[in-house]
Structure formats: structure tokens, C-alpha cells
Tab-separated table of C-alpha atoms and ligand atoms in Angstrom:
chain	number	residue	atom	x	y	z
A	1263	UNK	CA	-34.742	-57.485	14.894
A	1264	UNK	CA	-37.966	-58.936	13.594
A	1265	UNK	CA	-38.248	-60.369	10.467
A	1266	UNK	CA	-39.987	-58.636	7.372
A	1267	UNK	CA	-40.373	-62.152	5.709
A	1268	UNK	CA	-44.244	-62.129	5.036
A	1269	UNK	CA	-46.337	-65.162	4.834
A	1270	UNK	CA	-46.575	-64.851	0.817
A	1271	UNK	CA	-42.853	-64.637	0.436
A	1272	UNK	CA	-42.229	-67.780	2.663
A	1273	UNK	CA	-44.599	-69.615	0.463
A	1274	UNK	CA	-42.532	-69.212	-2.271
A	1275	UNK	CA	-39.422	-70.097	-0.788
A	1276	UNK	CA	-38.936	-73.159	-2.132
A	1277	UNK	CA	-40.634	-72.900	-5.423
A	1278	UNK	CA	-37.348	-72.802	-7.292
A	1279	UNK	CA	-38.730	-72.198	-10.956
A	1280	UNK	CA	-35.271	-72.402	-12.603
A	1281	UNK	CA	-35.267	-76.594	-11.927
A	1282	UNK	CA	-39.106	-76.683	-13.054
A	1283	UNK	CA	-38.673	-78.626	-16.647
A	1284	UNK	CA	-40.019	-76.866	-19.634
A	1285	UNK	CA	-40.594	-73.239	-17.727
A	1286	UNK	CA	-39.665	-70.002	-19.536
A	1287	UNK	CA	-37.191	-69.633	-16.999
A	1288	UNK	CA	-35.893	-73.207	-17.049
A	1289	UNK	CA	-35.759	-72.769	-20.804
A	1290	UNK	CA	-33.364	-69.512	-20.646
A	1291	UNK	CA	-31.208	-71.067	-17.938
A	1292	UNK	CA	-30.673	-73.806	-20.160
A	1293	UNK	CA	-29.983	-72.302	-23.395
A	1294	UNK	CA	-27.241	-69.833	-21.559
A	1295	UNK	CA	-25.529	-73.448	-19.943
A	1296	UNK	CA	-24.803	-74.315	-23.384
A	1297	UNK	CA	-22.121	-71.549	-24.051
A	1298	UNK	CA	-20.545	-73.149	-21.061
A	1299	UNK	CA	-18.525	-76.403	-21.603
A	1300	UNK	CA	-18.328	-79.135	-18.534
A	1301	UNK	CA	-15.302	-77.237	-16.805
A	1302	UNK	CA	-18.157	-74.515	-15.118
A	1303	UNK	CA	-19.785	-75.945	-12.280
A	1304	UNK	CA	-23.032	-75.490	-11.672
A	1305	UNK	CA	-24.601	-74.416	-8.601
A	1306	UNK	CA	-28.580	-74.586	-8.855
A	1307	UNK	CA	-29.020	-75.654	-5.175
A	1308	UNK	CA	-27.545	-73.216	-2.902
A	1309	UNK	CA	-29.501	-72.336	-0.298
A	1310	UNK	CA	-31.518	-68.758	-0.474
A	1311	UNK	CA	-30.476	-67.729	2.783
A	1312	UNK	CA	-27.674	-65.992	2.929
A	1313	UNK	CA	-25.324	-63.932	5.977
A	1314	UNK	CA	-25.513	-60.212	5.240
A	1315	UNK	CA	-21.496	-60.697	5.188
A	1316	UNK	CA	-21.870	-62.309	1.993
A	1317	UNK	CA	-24.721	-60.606	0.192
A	1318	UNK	CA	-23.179	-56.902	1.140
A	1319	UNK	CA	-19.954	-56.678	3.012
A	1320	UNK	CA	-17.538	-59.058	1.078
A	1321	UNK	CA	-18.722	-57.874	-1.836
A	1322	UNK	CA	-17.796	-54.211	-1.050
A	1323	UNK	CA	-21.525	-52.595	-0.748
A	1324	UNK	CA	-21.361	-49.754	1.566
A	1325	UNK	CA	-22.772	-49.605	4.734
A	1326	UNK	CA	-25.427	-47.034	4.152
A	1327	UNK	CA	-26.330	-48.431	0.474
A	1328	UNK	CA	-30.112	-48.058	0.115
A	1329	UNK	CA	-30.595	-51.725	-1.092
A	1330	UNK	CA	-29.231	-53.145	2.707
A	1331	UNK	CA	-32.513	-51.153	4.474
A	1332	UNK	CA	-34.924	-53.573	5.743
A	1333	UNK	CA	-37.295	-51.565	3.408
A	1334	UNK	CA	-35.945	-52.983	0.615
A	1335	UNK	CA	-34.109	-56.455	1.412
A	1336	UNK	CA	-35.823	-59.299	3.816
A	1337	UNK	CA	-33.812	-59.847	6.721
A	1338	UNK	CA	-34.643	-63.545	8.502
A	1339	UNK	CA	-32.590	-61.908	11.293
A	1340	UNK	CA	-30.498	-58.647	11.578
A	1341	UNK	CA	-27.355	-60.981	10.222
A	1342	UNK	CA	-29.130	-62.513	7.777
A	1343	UNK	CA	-31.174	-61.958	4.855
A	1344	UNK	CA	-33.178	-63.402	1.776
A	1345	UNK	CA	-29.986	-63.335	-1.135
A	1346	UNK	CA	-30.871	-60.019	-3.728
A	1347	UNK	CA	-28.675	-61.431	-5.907
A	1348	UNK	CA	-27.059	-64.157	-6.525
A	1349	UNK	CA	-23.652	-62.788	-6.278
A	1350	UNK	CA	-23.949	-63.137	-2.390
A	1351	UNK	CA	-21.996	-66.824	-3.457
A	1352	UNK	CA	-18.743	-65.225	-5.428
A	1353	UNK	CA	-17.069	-65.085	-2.051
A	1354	UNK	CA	-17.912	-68.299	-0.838
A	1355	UNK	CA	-17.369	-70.612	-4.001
A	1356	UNK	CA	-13.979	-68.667	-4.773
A	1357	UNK	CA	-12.787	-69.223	-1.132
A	1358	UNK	CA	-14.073	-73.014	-1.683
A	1359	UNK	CA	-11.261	-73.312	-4.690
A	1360	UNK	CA	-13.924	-73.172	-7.491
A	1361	UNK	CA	-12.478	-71.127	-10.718
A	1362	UNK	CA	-15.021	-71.712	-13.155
A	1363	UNK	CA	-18.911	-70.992	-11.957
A	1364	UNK	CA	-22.558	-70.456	-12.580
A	1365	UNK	CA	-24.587	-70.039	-9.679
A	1366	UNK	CA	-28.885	-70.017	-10.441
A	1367	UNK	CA	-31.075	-69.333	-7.750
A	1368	UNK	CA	-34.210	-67.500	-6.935
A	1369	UNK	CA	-33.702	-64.028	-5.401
A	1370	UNK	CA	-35.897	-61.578	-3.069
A	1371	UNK	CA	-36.199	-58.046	-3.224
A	1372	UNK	CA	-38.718	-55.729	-1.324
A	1373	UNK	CA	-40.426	-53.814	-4.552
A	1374	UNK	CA	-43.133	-52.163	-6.125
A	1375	UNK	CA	-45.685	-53.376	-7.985
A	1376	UNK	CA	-46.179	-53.806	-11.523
A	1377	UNK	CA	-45.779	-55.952	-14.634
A	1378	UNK	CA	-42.167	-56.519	-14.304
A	1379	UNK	CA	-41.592	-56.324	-10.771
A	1380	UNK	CA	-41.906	-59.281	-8.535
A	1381	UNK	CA	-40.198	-59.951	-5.368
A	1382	UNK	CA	-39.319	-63.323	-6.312
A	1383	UNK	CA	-37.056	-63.649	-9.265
A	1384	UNK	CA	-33.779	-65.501	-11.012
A	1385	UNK	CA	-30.460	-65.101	-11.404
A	1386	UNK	CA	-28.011	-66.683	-12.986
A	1387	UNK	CA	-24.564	-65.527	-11.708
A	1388	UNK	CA	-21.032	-66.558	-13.356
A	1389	UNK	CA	-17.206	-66.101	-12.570
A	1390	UNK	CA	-14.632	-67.402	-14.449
A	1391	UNK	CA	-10.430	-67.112	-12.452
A	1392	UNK	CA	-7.439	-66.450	-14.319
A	1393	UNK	CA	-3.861	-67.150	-13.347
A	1394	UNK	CA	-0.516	-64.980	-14.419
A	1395	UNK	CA	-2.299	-63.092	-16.624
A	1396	UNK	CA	-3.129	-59.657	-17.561
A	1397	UNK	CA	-6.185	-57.517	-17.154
A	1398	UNK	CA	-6.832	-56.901	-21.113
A	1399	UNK	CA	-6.820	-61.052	-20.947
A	1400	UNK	CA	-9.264	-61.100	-18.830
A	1401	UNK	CA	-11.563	-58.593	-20.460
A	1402	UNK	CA	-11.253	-59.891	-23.700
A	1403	UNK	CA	-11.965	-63.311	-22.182
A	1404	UNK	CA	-15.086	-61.881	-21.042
A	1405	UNK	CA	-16.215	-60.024	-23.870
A	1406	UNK	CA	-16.150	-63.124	-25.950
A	1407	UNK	CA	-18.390	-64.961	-23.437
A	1408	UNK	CA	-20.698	-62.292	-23.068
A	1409	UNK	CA	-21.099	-62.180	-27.536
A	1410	UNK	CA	-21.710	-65.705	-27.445
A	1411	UNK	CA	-24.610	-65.410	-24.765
A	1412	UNK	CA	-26.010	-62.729	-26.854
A	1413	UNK	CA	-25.725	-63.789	-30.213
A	1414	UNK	CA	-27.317	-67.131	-28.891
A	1415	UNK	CA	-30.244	-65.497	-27.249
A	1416	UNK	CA	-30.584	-62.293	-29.475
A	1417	UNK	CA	-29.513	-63.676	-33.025
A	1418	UNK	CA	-28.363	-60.525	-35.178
A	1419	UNK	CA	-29.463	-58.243	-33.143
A	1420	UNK	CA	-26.843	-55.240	-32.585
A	1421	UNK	CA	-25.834	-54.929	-28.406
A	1422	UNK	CA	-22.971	-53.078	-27.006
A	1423	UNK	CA	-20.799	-52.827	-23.612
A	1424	UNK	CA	-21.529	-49.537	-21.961
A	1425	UNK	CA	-19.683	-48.517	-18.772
A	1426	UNK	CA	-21.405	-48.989	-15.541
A	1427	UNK	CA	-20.847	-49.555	-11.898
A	1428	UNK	CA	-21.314	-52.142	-9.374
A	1429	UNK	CA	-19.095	-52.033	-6.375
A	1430	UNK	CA	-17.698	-55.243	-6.385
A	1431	UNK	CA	-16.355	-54.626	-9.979
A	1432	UNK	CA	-14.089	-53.090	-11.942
A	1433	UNK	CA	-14.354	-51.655	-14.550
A	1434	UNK	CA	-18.016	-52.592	-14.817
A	1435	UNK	CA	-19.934	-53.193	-18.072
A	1436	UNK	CA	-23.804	-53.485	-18.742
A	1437	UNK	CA	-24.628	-55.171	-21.869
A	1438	UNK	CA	-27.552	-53.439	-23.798
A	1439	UNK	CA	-28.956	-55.424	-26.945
A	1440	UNK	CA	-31.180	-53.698	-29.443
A	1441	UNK	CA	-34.106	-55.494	-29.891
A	1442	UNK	CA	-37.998	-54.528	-31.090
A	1443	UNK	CA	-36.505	-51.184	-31.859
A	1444	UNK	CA	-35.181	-50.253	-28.973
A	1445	UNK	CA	-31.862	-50.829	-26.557
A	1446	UNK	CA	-32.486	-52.872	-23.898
A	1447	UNK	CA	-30.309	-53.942	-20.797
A	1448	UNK	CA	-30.003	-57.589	-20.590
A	1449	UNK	CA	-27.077	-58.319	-17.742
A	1450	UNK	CA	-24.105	-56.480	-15.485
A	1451	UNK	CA	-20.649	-57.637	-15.311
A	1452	UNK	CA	-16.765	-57.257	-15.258
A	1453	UNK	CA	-13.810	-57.635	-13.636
A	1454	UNK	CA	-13.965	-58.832	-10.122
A	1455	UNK	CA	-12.459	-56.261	-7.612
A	1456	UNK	CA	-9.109	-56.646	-6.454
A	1457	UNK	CA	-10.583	-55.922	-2.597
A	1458	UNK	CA	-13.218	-58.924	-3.469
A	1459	UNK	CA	-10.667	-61.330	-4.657
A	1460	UNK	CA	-8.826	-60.563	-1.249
A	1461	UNK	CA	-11.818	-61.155	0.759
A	1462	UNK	CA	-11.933	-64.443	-1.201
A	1463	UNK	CA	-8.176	-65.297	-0.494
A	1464	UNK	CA	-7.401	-64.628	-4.039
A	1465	UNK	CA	-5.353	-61.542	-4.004
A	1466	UNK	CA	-2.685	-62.909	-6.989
A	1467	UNK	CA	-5.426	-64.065	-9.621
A	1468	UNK	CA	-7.739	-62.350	-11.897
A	1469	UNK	CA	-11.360	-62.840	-12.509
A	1470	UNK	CA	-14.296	-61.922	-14.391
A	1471	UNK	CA	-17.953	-61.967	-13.581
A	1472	UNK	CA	-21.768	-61.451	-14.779
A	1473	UNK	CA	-25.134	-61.590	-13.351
A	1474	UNK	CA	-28.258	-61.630	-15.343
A	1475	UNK	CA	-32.340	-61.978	-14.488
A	1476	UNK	CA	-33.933	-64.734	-15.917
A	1477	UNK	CA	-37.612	-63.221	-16.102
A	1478	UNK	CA	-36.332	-60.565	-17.492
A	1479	UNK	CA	-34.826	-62.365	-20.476
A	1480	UNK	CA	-37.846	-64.733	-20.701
A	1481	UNK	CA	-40.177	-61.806	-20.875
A	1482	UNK	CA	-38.202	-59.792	-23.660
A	1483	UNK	CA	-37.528	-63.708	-25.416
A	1484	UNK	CA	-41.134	-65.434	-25.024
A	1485	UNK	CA	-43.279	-62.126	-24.959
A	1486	UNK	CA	-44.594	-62.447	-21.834
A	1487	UNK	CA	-46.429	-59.542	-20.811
A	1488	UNK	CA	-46.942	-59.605	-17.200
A	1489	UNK	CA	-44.292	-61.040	-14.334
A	1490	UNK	CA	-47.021	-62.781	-12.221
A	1491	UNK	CA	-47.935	-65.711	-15.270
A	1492	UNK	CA	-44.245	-67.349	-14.395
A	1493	UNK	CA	-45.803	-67.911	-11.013
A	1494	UNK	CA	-49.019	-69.714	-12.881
A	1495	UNK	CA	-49.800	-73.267	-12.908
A	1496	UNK	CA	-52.980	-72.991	-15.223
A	1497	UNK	CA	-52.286	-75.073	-18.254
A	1498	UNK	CA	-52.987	-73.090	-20.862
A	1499	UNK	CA	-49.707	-71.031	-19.925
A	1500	UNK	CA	-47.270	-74.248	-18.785
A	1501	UNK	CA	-48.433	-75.855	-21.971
A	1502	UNK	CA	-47.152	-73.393	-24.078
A	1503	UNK	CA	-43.534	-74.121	-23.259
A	1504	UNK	CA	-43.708	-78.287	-23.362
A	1505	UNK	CA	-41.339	-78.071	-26.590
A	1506	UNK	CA	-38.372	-76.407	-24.343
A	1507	UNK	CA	-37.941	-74.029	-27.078
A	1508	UNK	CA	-38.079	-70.053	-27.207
A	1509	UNK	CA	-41.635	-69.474	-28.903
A	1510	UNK	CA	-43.875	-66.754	-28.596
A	1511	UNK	CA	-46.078	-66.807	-26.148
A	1512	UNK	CA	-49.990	-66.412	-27.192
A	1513	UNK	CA	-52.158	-64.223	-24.577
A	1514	UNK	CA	-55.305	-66.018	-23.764
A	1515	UNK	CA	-58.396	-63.777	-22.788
A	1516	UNK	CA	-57.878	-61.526	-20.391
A	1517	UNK	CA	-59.945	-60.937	-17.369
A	1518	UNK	CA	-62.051	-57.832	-16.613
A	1519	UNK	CA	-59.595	-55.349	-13.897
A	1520	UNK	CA	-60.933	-54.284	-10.762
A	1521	UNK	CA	-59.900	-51.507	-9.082
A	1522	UNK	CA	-59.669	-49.709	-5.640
A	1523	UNK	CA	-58.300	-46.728	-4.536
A	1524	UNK	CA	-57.232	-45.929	-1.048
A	1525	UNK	CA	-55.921	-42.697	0.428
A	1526	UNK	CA	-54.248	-42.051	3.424
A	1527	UNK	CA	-52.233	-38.895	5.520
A	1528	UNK	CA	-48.486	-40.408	5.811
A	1529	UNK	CA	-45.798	-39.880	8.105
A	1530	UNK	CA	-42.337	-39.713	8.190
A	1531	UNK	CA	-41.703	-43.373	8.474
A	1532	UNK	CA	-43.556	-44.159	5.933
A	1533	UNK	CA	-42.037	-46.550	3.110
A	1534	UNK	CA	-43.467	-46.976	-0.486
A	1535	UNK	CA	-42.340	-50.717	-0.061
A	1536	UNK	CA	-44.109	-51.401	3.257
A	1537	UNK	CA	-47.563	-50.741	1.559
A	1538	UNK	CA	-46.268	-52.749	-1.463
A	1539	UNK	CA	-45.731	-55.476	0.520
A	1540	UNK	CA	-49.119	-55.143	2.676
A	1541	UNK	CA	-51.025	-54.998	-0.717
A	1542	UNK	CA	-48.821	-58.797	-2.162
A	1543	UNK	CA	-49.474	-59.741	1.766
A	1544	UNK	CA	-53.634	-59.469	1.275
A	1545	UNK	CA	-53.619	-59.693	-2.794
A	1546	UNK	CA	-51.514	-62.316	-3.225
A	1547	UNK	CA	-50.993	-62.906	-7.475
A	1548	UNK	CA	-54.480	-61.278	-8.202
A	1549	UNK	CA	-52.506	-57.774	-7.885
A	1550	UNK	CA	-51.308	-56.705	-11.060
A	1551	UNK	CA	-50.569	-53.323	-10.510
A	1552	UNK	CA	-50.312	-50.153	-7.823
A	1553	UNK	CA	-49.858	-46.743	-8.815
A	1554	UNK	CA	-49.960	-43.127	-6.888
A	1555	UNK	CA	-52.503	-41.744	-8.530
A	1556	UNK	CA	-52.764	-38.149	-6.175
A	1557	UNK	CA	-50.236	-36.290	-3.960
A	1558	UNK	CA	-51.944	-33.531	-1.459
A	1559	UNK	CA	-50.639	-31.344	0.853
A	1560	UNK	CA	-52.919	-29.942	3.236
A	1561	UNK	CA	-52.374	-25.989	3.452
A	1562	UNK	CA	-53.138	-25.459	7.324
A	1563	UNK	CA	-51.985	-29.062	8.884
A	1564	UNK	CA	-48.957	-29.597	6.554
A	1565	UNK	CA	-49.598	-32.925	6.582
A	1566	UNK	CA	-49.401	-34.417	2.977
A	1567	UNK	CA	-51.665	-37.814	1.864
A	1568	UNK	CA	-50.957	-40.233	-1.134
A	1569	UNK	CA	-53.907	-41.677	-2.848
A	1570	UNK	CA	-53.112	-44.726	-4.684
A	1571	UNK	CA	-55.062	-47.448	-7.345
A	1572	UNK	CA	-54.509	-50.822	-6.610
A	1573	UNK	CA	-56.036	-52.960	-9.578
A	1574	UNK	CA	-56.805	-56.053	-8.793
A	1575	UNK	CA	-57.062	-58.750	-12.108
A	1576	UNK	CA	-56.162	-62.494	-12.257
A	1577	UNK	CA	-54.499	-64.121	-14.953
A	1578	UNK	CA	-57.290	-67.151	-14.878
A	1579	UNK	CA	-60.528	-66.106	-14.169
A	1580	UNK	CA	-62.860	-63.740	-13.376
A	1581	UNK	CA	-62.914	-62.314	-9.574
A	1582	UNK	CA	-65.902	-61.768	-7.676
A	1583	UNK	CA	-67.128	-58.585	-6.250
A	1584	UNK	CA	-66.593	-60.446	-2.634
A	1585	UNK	CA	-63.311	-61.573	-3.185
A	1586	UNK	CA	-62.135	-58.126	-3.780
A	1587	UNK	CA	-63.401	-56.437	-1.631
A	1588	UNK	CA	-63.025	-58.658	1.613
A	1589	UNK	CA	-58.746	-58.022	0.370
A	1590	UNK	CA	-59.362	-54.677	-0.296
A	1591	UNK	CA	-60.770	-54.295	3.311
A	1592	UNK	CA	-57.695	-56.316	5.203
A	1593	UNK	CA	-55.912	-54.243	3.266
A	1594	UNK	CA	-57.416	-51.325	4.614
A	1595	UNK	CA	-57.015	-52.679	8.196
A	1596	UNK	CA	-53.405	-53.723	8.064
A	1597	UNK	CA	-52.498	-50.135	6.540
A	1598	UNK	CA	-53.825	-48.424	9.310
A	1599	UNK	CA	-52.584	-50.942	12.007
A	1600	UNK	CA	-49.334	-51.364	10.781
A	1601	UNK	CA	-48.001	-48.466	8.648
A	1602	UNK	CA	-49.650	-46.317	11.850
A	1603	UNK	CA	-51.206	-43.711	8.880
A	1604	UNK	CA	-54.692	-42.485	9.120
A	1605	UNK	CA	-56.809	-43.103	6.206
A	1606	UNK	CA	-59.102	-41.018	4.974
A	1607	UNK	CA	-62.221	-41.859	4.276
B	2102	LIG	N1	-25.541	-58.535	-8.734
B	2102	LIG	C1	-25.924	-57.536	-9.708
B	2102	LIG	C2	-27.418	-57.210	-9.536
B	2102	LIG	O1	-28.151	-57.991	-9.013
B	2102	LIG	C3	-25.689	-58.028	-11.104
B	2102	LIG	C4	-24.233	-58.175	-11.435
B	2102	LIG	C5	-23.542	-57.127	-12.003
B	2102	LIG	C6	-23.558	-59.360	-11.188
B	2102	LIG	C7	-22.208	-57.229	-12.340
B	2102	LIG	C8	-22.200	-59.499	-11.526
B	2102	LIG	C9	-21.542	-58.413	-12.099
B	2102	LIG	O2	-21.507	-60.607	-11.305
B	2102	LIG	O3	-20.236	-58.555	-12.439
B	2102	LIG	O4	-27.837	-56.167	-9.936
């Protein structure tokens, strides 16, 4: 199997923004830490690469689960993949003899493209084991962890537990907090599954765990409006955050959009996340944004073509005309080359 690891993912392999001092999502990952006391270990350096036995199988994903397609997960190899979350290390660290955990690491999922989507992002994952005990322990245990996150990063703001599912859980929770007048979900959790805990060699003990996004968090926190600035090094953003504390951040000018549209006759391969990817691949950070903007479906060939807007804006300056369009055009090329669709023109 080749990979699907493109050139712009690999450069950002080993950015790891969660150890960068004084970044939004240093900041959250730090305030979370303190609601847990020296007995959690803390696991900020685990590598990114993961076997697909650990991201999927041991943690009970079935086999025909959209997120293992190649389409939406990079695969280094057929066994082995970019982590989509960082509970791809529950298994490992429980097998290891660890009880008490929070794992932080970046994560990669194939996506599409907008102001919270990026396919580079943080998670912070925790577990916490219990011996001879009951599952209303357990749940209580975790309830009163979860409150203390939120009430430390959401002060007075009402949130609730609201049933869920994720497979290597039960019962599963999601944790919406109500915030700038409306109920937001801030993280996933519950109590491990009894099948995980035996794939872990843990069949007689308990556990609970959670998983949250950092970025996500930082953006609802800080007010930051678009994904791509955590990726910025331009000053006036990183300045903003010297004081380590959760302030709000203040937009500087924004720069004039540019926008292209491109329209093309698809085929039955083709993937919403394969162009996504083509567009990061030749737009790199100056792509804010890609939307379908027209669905046809010729009446005599059958054949049906997507039209969509790709706007183009940096965070820093202003783009040239060239700049654009020399992107645009690649992108163009690679569409038709590699997607095998036939633009029309
Ligand atoms: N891994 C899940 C995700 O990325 C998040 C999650 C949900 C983690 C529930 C957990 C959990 O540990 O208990 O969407």
C-alpha cells in the first residue's frame, strides 16, 4: 500500500505545539494538568506513529468503520497509520502497568476544509484504573474529574453529561458546556470497555477514560477565529499569549480573500477528502476555506460535476495575483492527474 502522507503533513510532523511555551494550546494543556495531582503520569512524547492494532482493533473499532478508510486516516503503511486520536496509547500504557494517565500528542485526520478543521490537531487523552470496586465508583469518580476540568476552564457556566457512544466505552458520556449562549461539546469519555481492559490484560479492574481537542478548547477559550493562526509564527499572534494566561485574543487586520472556483465531472472513486488534501497539498496555510458551491447532473450523459470555491486568504499579508494563481493552476493539474476527473473548462 502506498502511503497518503503528503509532503505538507510530513512537515508538520514534528511540530508538536502542545510543548511550545506560552501557545494557546500549551496554555490549555497546562491549565487541565493542574486538576491532576503528581500520581498521573504524563505522556507528552509518544511517538505519532502508531500500528493500526492500536489506533482501531484493541480499541474495539469495527472493521468497516468509515474513519479506518485511507480516505480519511494516513496510513505510513497498510499496518500503520498517523494516530486519530490519542487513545491509540490506552492499550499500550495499561498493558505497561500504568493506572493513572494523560497522554498529549498531536493527531492526523484526513478532513475538509474550513475554520475549524485542520488535519493536524491535539489531544489530550486520560485513564484513571480502579481495583475491587464497583461501576457507580467509578462513574462517580469520573464525574467529579470531569466538573473540576470544567468548572476550571468554563467558570459558572452550566454543562451536562449526555449519553453518547464510542466503541471502546461504556456507557459513554459527552460533556456539553453552555457557553456564549449556546451548548457546546467540549470532550468524550467513560468507562473503559470490559473487551478493552482484556485486550490490555486487565480483565479484573475498572477504569475510566476521556479524550478532549485542544484547539478546540483554545478556540472557544481565547476566541480564536480561524484553526490555521495556531500554526502561525507571526508575532503579533505568539505575542498575544506571552502571559500564559487565557485572554482574549484581538484580530489584527485581515487580508483581502481571493477566490477560485473549479469544476469538474466526478467518478465513482471520487473522495471529498482526496481533493481536500490536493488543495492543503498546493495551498498550504493560505487556504482558509473550500466549499461546493454547485451540484449538476447532466440529463443525457448521467454524469454529475461538483463545482467548488476554494478561497485563498493568509493570516499575514496580502497575496499576490501570481501566487494564487500559479497554486490554483497545480491545483488544477494534480486534480486531473490524480483524482483521474475531467475538468471542465
Ligand atoms: N478518541 C475519541 C475521539 O477522538 C475521544 C474519546 C472519547 C476519548 C471517549 C476517550 C473516551 O478516552 O472515553 O473522538
Amino acid at each position: 500500500m502506498k502511503t497518503n502522507i503528503t509532503q505538507n503533513i510530513s512537515s508538520k510532523q514534528n511540530s508538536k505545539l502542545h510543548l511550545q511555551v506560552n501557545h494557546p494550546v500549551e496554555i490549555i494543556k497546562k491549565r487541565i494538568y493542574k486538576v491532576f495531582g503528581s500520581l498521573f503520569h504524563k505522556f507528552e512524547n509518544l511517538s505519532e506513529v502508531v500500528n493500526v492494532t492500536n489506533n482501531f482493533d484493541l480499541l474495539l473499532i469495527p472493521q468497516n468503520h468509515p474513519s479506518r478508510k485511507p480516505t480519511d486516516t494516513y496510513y505510513v503503511d497498510e499496518n500503520t497509520v498517523l494516530r486519530t486520536h490519542t487513545s491509540a496509547h490506552q492499550v499500550e500504557l495499561l498493558r505497561q502497568g500504568y493506572e493513572q494517565f494523560l497522554v498529549v500528542g498531536d493527531c492526523y485526520r484526513r478532513d475538509e476544509i474550513d475554520s475549524t478543521h485542520y488535519p493536524v490537531f491535539h489531544q489530550m487523552e486520560g485513564v484513571k484504573i480502579f481495583k475491587n470496586t464497583d461501576e457507580l465508583t467509578v462513574k462517580n469518580d469520573l464525574v467529579e474529574t470531569i466538573t473540576t476540568i470544567i468548572e476550571l476552564l468554563f467558570p459558572n457556566a452550566p454543562y451536562k453529561l449526555v449519553d453518547s457512544y464510542f466503541p471502546f466505552t461504556t456507557p459513554s458520556y459527552e460533556v456539553e458546556v453552555f457557553w456564549n449562549n449556546k451548548w457546546i461539546e467540549v470532550l468524550g469519555c467513560g468507562l473503559i470497555h470490559p473487551d478493552v481492559m482484556k485486550n490490555a490484560g486487565r480483565e479484573n479492574e475498572q477504569a475510566w477514560a476521556f479524550g478532549l481537542g485542544l484547539e478546540r478548547l483554545a478556540m472557544i477559550l481565547f476566541k480564536i477565529p480561524d484553526i490555521r493562526l495556531f500554526w502561525s509564527t507571526d508575532e503579533r499572534f505568539l505575542n498575544q499569549f506571552i502571559s500564559g494566561e487565557i485572554i482574549e485574543f484581538k484580530p489584527y487586520s485581515k487580508f483581502p480573500e481571493c477566490y477560485k472556483d473549479i469544476a469538474f465531472w466526478i467518478n465513482e472513486d471520487y473522495n471529498y477528502n482526496d481533493f481536500c488534501e490536493l488543495v492543503r497539498d498546493t495551498g498550504k496555510d493560505l487556504v482558509e476555506n473550500v466549499s461546493l458551491i454547485d451540484t449538476f447532473k447532466h440529463p443525457k450523459t448521467g454524469l454529475t460535476s461538483h463545482c467548488y470555491r476554494v478561497c485563498y486568504r493568509s493570516n499575514e499579508r496580502n497575496l499576490t495575483n501570481k501566487e494564487v494563481n500559479e497554486m490554483f493552476f497545480e491545483l488544477q493539474t494534480l486534480t486531473s492527474n490524480n483524482l483521474h476527473v475531467k475538468l471542465r473548462v
